Short mmCIF file of C-alpha atoms and ligand atoms in Angstrom, two decimals:
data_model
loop_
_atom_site.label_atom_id
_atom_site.label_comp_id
_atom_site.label_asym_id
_atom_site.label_seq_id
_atom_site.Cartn_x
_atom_site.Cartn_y
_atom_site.Cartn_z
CA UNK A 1 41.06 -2.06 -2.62
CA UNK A 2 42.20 -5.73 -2.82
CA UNK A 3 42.97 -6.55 -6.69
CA UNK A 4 41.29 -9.21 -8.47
CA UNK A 5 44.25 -12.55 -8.37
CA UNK A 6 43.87 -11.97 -4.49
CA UNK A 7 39.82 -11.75 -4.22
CA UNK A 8 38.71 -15.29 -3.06
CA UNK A 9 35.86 -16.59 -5.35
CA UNK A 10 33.35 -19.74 -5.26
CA UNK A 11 34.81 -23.26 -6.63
CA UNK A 12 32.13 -23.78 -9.26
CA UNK A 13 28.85 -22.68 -10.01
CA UNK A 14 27.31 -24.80 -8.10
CA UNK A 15 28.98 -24.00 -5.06
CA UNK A 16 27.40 -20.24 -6.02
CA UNK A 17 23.84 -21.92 -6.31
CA UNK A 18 24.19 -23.86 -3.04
CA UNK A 19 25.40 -20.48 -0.73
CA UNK A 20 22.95 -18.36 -2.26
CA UNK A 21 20.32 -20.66 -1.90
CA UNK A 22 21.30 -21.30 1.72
CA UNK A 23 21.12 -17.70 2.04
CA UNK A 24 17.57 -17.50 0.92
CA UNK A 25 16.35 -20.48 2.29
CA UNK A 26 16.34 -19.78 6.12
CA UNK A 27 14.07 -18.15 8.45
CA UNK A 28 12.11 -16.68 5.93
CA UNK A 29 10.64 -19.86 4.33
CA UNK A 30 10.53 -21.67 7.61
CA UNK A 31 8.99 -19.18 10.06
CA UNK A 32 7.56 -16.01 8.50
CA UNK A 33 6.14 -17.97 5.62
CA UNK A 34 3.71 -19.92 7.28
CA UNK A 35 2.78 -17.88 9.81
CA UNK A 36 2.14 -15.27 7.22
CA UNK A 37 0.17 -17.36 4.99
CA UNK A 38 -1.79 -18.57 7.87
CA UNK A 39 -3.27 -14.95 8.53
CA UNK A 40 -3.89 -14.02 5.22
CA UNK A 41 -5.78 -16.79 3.67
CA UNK A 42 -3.42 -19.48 3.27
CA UNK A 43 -3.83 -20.59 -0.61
CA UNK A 44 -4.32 -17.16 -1.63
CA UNK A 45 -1.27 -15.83 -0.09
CA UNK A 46 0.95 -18.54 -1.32
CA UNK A 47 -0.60 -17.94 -5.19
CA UNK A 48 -0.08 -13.64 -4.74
CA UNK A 49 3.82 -14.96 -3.52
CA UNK A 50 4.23 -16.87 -6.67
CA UNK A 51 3.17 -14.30 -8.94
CA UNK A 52 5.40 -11.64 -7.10
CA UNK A 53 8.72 -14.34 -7.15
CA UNK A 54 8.04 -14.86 -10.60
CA UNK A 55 7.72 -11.49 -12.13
CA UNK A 56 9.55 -9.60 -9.45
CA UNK A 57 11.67 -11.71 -7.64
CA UNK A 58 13.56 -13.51 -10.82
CA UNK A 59 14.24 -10.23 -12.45
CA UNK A 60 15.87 -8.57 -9.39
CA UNK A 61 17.92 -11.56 -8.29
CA UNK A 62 19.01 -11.24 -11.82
CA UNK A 63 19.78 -7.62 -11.37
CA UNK A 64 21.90 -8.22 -8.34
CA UNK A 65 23.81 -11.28 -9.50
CA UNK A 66 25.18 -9.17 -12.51
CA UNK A 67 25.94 -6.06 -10.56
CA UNK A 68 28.32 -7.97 -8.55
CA UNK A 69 30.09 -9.56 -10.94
CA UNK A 70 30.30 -7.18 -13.05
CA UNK A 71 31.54 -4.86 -10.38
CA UNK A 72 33.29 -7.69 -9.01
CA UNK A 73 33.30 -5.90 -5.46
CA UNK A 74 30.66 -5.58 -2.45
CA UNK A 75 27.68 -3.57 -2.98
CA UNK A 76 28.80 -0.15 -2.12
CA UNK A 77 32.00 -0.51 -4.33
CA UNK A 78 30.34 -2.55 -7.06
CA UNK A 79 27.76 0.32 -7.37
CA UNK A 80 30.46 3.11 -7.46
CA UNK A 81 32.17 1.30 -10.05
CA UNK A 82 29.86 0.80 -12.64
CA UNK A 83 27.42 3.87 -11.75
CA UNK A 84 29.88 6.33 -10.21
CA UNK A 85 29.96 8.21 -6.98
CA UNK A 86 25.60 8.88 -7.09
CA UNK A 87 24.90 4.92 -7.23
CA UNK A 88 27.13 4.43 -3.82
CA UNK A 89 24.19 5.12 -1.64
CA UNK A 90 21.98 2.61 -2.90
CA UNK A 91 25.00 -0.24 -2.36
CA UNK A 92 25.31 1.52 0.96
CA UNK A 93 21.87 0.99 1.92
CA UNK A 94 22.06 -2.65 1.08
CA UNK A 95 25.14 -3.34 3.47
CA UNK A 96 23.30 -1.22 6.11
CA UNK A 97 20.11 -3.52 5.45
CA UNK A 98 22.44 -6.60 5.93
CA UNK A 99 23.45 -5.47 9.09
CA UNK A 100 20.33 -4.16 10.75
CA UNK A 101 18.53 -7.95 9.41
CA UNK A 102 21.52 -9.89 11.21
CA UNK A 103 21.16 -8.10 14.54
CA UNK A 104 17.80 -9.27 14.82
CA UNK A 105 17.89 -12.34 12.81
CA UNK A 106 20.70 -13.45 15.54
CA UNK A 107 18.23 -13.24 18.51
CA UNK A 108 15.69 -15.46 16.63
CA UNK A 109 18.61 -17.83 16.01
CA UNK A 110 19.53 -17.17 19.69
CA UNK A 111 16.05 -18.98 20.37
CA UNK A 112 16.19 -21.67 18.24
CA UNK A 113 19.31 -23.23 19.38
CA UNK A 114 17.67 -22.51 23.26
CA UNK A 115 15.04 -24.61 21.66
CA UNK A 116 16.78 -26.99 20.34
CA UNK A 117 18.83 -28.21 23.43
CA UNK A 118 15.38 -27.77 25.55
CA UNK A 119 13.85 -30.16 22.99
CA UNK A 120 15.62 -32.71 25.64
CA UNK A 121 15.51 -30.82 28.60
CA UNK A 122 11.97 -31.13 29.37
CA UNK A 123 10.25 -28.49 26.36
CA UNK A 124 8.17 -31.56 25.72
CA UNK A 125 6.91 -32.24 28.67
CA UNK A 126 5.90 -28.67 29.76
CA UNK A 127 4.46 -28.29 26.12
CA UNK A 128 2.43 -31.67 27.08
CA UNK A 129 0.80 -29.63 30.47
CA UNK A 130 -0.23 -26.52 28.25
CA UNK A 131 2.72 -24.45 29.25
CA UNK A 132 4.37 -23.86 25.68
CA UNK A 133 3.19 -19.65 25.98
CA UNK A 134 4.44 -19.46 29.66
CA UNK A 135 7.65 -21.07 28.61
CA UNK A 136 8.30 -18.98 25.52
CA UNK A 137 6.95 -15.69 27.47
CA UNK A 138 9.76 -16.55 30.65
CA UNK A 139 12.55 -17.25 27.70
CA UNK A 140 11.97 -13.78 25.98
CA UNK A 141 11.51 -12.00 28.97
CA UNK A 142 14.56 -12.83 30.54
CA UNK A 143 17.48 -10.83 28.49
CA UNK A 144 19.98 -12.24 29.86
CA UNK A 145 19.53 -15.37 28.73
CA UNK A 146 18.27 -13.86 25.51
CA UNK A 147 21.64 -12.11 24.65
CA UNK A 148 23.41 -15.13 25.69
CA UNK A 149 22.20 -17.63 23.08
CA UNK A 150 22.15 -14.37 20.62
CA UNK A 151 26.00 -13.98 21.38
CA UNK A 152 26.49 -17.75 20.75
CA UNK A 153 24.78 -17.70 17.34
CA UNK A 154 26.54 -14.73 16.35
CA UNK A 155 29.89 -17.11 17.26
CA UNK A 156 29.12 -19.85 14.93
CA UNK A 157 27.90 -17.44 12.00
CA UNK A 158 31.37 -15.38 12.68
CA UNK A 159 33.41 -19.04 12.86
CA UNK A 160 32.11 -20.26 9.51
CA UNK A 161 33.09 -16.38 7.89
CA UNK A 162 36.53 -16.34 9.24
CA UNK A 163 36.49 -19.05 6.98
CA UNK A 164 37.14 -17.85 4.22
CA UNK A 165 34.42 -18.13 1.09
CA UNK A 166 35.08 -21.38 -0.31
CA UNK A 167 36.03 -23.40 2.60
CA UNK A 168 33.83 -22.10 5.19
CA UNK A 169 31.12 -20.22 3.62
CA UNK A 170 30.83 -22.87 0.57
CA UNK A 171 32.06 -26.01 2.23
CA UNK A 172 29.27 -25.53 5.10
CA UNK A 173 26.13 -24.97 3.10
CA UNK A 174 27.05 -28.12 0.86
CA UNK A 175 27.14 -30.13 4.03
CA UNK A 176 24.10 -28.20 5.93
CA UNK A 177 21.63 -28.17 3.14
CA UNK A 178 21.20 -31.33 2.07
CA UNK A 179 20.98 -31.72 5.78
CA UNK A 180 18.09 -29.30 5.90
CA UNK A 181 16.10 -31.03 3.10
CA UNK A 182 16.75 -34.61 4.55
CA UNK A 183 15.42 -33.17 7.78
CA UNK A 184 12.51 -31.20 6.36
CA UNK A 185 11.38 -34.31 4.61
CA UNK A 186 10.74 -36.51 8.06
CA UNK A 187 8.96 -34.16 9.12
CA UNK A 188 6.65 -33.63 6.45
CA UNK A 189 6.28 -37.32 6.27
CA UNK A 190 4.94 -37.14 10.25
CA UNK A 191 2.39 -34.17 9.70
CA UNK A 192 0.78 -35.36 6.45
CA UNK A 193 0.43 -38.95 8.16
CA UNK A 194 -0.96 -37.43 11.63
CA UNK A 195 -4.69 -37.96 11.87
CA UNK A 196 -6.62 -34.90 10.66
CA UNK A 197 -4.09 -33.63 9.04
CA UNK A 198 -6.17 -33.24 5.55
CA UNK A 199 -8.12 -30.48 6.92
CA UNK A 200 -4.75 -28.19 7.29
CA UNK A 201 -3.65 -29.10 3.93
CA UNK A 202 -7.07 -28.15 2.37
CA UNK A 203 -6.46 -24.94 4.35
CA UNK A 204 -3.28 -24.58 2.74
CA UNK A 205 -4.03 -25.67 -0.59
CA UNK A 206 -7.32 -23.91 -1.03
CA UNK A 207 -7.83 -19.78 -1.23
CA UNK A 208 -9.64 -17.54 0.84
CA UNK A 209 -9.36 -14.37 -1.18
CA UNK A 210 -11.67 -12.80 1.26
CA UNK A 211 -8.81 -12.06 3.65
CA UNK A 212 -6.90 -10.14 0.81
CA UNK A 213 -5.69 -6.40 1.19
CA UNK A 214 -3.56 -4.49 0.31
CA UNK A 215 -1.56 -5.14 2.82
CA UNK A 216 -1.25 -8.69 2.41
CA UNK A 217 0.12 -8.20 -1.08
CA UNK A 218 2.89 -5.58 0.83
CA UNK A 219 3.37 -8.52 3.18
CA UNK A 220 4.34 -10.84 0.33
CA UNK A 221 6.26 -8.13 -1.83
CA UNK A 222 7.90 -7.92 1.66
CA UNK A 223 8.62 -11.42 2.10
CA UNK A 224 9.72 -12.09 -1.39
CA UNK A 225 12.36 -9.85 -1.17
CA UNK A 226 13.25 -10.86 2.64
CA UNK A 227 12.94 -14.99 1.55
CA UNK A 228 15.19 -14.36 -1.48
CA UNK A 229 18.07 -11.91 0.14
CA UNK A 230 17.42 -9.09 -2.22
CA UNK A 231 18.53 -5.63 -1.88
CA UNK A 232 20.65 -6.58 1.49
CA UNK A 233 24.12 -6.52 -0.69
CA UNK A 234 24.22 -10.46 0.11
CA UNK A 235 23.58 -11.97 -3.37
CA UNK A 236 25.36 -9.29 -4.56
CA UNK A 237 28.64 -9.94 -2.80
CA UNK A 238 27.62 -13.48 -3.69
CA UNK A 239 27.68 -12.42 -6.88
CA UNK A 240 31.07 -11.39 -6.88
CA UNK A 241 32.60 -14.29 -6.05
CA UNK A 242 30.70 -16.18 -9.03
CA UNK A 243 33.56 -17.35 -11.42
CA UNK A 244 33.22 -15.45 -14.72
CA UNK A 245 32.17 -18.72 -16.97
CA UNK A 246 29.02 -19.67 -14.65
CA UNK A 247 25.76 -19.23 -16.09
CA UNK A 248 23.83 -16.06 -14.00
CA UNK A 249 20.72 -16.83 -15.53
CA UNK A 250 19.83 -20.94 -14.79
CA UNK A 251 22.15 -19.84 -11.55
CA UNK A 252 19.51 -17.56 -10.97
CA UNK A 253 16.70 -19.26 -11.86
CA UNK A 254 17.58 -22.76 -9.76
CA UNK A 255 17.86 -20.52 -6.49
CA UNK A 256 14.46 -19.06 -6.42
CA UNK A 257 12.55 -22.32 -7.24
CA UNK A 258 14.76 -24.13 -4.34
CA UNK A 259 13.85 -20.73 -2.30
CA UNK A 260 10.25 -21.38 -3.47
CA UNK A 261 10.02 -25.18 -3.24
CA UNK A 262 11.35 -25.06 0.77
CA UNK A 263 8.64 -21.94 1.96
CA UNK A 264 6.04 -24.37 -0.08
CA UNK A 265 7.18 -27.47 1.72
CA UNK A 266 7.74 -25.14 5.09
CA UNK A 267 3.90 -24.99 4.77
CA UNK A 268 3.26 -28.34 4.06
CA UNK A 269 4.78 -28.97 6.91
CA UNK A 270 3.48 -27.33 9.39
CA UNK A 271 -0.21 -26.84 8.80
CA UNK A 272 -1.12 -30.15 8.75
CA UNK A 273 0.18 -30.50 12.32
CA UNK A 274 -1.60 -27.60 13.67
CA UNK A 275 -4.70 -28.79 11.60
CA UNK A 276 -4.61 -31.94 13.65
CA UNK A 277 -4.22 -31.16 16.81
CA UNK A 278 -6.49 -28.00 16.97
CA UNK A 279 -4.02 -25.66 17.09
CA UNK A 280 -4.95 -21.77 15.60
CA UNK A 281 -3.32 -21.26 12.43
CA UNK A 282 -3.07 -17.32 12.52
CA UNK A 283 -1.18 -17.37 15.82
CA UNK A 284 1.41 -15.06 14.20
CA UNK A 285 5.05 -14.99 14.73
CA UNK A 286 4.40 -17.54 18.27
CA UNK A 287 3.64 -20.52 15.42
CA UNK A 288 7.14 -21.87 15.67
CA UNK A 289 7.50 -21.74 19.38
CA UNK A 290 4.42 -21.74 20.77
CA UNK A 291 2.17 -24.07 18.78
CA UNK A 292 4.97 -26.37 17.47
CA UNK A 293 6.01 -27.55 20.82
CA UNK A 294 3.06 -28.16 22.16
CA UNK A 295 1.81 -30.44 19.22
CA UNK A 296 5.34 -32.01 19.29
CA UNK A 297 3.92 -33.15 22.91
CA UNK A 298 1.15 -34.60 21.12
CA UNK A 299 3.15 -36.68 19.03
CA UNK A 300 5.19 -40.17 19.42
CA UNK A 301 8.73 -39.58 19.18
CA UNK A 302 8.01 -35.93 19.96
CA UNK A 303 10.78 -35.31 21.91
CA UNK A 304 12.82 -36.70 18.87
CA UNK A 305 11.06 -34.52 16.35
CA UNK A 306 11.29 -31.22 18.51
CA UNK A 307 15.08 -31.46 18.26
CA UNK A 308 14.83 -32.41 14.51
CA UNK A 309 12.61 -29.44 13.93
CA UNK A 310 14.60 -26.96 15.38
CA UNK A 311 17.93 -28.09 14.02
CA UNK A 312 16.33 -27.61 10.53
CA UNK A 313 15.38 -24.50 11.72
CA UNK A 314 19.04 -23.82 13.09
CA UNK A 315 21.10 -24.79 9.85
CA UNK A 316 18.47 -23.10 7.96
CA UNK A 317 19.10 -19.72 9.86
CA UNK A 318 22.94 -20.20 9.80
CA UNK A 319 23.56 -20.72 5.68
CA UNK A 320 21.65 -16.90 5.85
CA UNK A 321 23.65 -15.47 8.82
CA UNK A 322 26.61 -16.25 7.02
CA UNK A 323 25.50 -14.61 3.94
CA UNK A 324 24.28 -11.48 6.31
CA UNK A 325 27.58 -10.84 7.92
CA UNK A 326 29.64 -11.68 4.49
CA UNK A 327 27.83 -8.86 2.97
CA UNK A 328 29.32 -5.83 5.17
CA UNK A 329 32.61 -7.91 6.01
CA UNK A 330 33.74 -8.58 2.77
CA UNK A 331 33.13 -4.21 2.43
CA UNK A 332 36.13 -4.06 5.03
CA UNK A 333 38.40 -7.17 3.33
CA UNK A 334 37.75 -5.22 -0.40
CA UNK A 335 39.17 -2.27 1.60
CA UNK A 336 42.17 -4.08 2.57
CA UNK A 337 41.36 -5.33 5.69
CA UNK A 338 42.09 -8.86 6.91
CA UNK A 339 39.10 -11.34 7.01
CA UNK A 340 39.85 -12.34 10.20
CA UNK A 341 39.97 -8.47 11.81
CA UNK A 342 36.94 -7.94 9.45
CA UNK A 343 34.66 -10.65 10.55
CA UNK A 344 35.33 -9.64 14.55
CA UNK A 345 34.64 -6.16 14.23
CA UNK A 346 31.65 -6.68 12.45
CA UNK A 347 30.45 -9.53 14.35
CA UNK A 348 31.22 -7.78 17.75
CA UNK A 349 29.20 -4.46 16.33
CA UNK A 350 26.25 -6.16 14.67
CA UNK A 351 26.12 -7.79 18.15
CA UNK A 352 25.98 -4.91 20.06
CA UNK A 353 23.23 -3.43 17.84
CA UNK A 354 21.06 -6.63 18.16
CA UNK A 355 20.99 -6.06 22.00
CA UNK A 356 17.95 -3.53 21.82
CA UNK A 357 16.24 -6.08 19.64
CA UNK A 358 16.67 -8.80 22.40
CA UNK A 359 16.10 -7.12 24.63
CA UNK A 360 12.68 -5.64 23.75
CA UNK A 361 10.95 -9.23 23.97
CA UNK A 362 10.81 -8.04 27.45
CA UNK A 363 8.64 -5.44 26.60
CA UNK A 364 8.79 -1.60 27.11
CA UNK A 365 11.52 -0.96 24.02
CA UNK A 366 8.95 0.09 21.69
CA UNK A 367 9.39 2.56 18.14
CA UNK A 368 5.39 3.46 17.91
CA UNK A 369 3.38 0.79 18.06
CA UNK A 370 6.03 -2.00 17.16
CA UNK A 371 8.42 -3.44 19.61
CA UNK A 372 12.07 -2.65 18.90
CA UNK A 373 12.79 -6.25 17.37
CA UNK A 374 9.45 -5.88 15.30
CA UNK A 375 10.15 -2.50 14.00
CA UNK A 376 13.75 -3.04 12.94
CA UNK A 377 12.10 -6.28 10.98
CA UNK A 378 9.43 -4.22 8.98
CA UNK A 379 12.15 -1.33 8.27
CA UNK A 380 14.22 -3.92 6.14
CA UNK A 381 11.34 -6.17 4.95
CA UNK A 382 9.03 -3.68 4.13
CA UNK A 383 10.96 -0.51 2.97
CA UNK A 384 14.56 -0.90 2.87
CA UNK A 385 14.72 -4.11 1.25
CA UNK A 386 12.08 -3.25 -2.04
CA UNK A 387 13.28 -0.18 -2.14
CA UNK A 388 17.15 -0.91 -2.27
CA UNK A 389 15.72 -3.80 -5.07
CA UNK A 390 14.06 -1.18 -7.10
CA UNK A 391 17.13 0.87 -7.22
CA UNK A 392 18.95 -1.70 -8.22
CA UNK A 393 16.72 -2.50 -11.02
CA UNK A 394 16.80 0.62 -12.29
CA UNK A 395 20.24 1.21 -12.19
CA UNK A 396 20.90 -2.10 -14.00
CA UNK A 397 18.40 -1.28 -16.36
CA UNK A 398 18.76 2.39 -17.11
CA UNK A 399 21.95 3.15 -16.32
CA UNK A 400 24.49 0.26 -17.84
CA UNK A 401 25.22 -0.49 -21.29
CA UNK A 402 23.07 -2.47 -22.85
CA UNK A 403 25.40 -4.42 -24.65
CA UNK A 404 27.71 -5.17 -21.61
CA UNK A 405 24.47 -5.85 -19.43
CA UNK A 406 24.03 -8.59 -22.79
CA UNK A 407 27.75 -9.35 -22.73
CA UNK A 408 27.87 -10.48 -18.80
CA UNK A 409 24.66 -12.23 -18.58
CA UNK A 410 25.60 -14.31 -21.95
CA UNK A 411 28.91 -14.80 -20.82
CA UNK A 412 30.09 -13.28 -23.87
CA UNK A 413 27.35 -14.35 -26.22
CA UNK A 414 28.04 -18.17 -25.27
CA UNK A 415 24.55 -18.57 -23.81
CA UNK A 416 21.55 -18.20 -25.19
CA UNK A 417 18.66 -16.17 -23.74
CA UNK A 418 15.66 -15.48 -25.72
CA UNK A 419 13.63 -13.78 -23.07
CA UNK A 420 16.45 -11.63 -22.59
CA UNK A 421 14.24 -8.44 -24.32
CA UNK A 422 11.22 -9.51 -22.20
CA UNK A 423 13.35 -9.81 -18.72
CA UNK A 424 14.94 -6.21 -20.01
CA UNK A 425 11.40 -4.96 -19.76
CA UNK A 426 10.35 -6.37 -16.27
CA UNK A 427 13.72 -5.02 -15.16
CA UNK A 428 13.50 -1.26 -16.60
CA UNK A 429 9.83 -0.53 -16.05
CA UNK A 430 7.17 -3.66 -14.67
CA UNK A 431 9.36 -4.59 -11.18
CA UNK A 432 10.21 -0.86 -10.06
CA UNK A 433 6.35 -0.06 -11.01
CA UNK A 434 4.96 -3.06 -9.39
CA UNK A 435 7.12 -2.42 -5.88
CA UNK A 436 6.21 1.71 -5.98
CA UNK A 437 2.50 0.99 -6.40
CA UNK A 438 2.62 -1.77 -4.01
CA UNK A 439 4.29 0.55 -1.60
CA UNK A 440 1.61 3.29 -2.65
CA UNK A 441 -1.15 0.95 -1.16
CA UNK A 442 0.27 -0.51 1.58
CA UNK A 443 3.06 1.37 3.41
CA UNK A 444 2.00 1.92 7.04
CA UNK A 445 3.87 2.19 10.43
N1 LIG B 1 16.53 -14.97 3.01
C1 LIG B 1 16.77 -15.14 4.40
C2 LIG B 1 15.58 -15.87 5.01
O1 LIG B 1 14.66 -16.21 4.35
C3 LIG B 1 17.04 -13.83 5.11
C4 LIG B 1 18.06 -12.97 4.44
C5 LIG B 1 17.71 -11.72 4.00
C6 LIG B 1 19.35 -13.42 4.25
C7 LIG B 1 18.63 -10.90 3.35
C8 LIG B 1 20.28 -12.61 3.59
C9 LIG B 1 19.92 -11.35 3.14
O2 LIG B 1 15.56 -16.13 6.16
#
């Protein structure tokens, strides 16, 4: 195990905030999110997502933050160290979580950057005949091509790892989020300007609680977890490289209303657009390249705002990647292993994993009902993920000393947090309760 002068670390806390908050802003807030709250009631699901980031989602970022520091170590490691051999598993099952996300994650981001250099090579002006479904459906369906711009994404995620932590990992999300927000902020500008475009914010802004089940409240348990990293072993490893004097809990507490802010914005952006042109707002997980396009084609400039879209979409999807592969990588560099053997092996075997995933856009590669690449996204989002969360809750709550739980969160005592017996509550009893009976209701293959 590598000893603690050679571990690499963050520059400054705000270097932390920055990575971790590139890691849970990405495909989450800028895909799933408004697709989701599109087909379950739009307002409604965005206020049943607040309440879950609030209660749930603070509390077990917290968790995870102080695990790895305290452990100082990845997830498995960090786990064995401060809960013994038992507690492994659970750190285990994070790193395995990180690596089933990024082989499927990687296709998606395979897709964008397709979409992104077709943004000039004539997307537009298929999009503007109709053809946005026949293009995306000949895209998927032809692996090859899939793999290919899955192998290159995996490439640039592995290039900014071998990195190292504070010159690749940090030094790239300080240049590519601001990036993101400058972007996202055009185009918000466009779609609430576009004529019509009130009627998609009023579909946004106001609830339909008629379209609420329990499943829709699983769906945002499971994208809470999924849009802030938790129980992947990411913002724990994170969490390990946080410099001992940083404060965890306004650390914490700045990434999930960033997280927050961008899925909010994500839907401010897009509705009105589909709003205005006529587009169907519950068109699922084809929203981003199906609809988009084909109102792009609609738009002045569209050709211009295609590429801007999906290079928001691409930075977005690369300050997680990162975060994805660092999670199991920096297993193999605590072990001893260089980061530059580390990052290739992993990247080469999360690869190889991923290709089922691409390839079952082509249909056939089914698990039940669900395609491959849908399947291995509900096993992390819906179980593995809250589940690996509630462990860790528990185990932070139940299982470490109180007073050093205190000690590391205060730094010491030199911070002060008066919630700290309320937030000890949510931890040991109100998150793990709220995630099992959620699970309870709406579990289903
Ligand atoms: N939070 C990322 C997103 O919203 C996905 C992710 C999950 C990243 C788990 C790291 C760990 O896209």
């Amino acid at each position: 195990m590598t000893d603690k002068q050679t571990r690499e670390s963050f520059g400054s806390r705000i270097g932390f905030v920055i990575a971790a908050a590139g890691s849970a802003v990405g495909l989450g807030n800028l895909w799933k999110f408004p697709y989701l709250a599109g087909m379950n009631g739009g307002a409604a699901f965005l206020f049943i997502y607040i309440v879950i980031i609030l209660c749930i989602g603070v509390t077990a970022m917290m968790c995870e933050v102080v695990v790895g520091r305290m452990g100082g170590l990845n997830a498995a490691d960090s786990f064995e160290k401060l809960g013994g051999k038992r507690w492994k598993p659970v750190g285990w099952s994070g790193i395995a979580c990180a690596f089933v996300i990024l082989s499927y994650y990687a296709v998606i981001g395979g897709w964008i950057i397709r979409y992104m250099l077709h943004s000039f090579t004539g997307l537009i002006e298929l999009a503007a005949q109709g053809k946005s479904a026949e293009v995306f459906s000949v895209f998927v369906s032809n692996s090859g091509e899939v793999i290919f711009y899955q192998a290159i994404f995996m490439a640039i995620t592995a290039a900014l790892v071998l990195m190292g932590v504070k010159n690749g990992i940090e030094k790239s999300c300080k240049i590519m989020m601001p990036m993101l927000f400058a972007a996202m902020l055009i185009l918000i500008v466009r779609a609430v300007t576009l004529p019509g475009a009130m009627e998609g914010i009023k579909f946004y802004l106001y609830p339909n609680f008629s379209k609420v089940t329990p499943q829709t409240v699983l769906a945002a348990l499971g994208q809470g977890f999924f849009s802030l990293s938790l129980g992947a072993g990411a913002i724990l490893i994170y969490g390990s490289y946080l410099p001992k004097t940083a404060n965890i809990i306004k650390s914490v507490r700045q990434i999930c209303l960033i997280d927050t802010s961008v899925a909010f914005l994500a839907g401010l952006m897009v509705f009105p657009a589909v709003f205005a042109f006529n587009a169907p707002p519950e068109a699922g997980p084809g929203l981003t390249f199906i609809t988009l396009p084909g109102l792009f084609a609609q738009m002045p400039g569209g050709m211009i705002f295609s590429a801007i879209f999906f290079l928001l979409f691409f930075l977005a999807a690369l300050t997680s990647s990162i975060s994805l592969l660092e999670a199991p990588t920096g297993y193999l560099i605590d072990h001893g292993m260089k980061r530059t053997h580390a990052t290739l092996i992993m990247t080469v075997l999360i690869f190889l994993v991923g290709i089922p995933s691409a390839v079952s856009l082509a249909g056939g590669l089914n698990v039940g009902s669900r395609s491959f690449i849908d399947a291995a996204g509900y096993l992390t989002d819906s179980i593995m993920m809250p589940l690996a969360s509630m462990l860790c809750c528990i185990f932070a709550g139940w299982s470490l000393k109180d007073e050093k739980l205190k000690a590391e969160l205060t730094n010491n005592g030199t911070i002060n947090f008066p919630t700290y017996g309320f937030w000890k509550i949510m931890m040991k009893v109100i998150a793990p309760a709220a995630i099992l009976c959620i699970f309870a209701t709406g579990l289903k293959w």
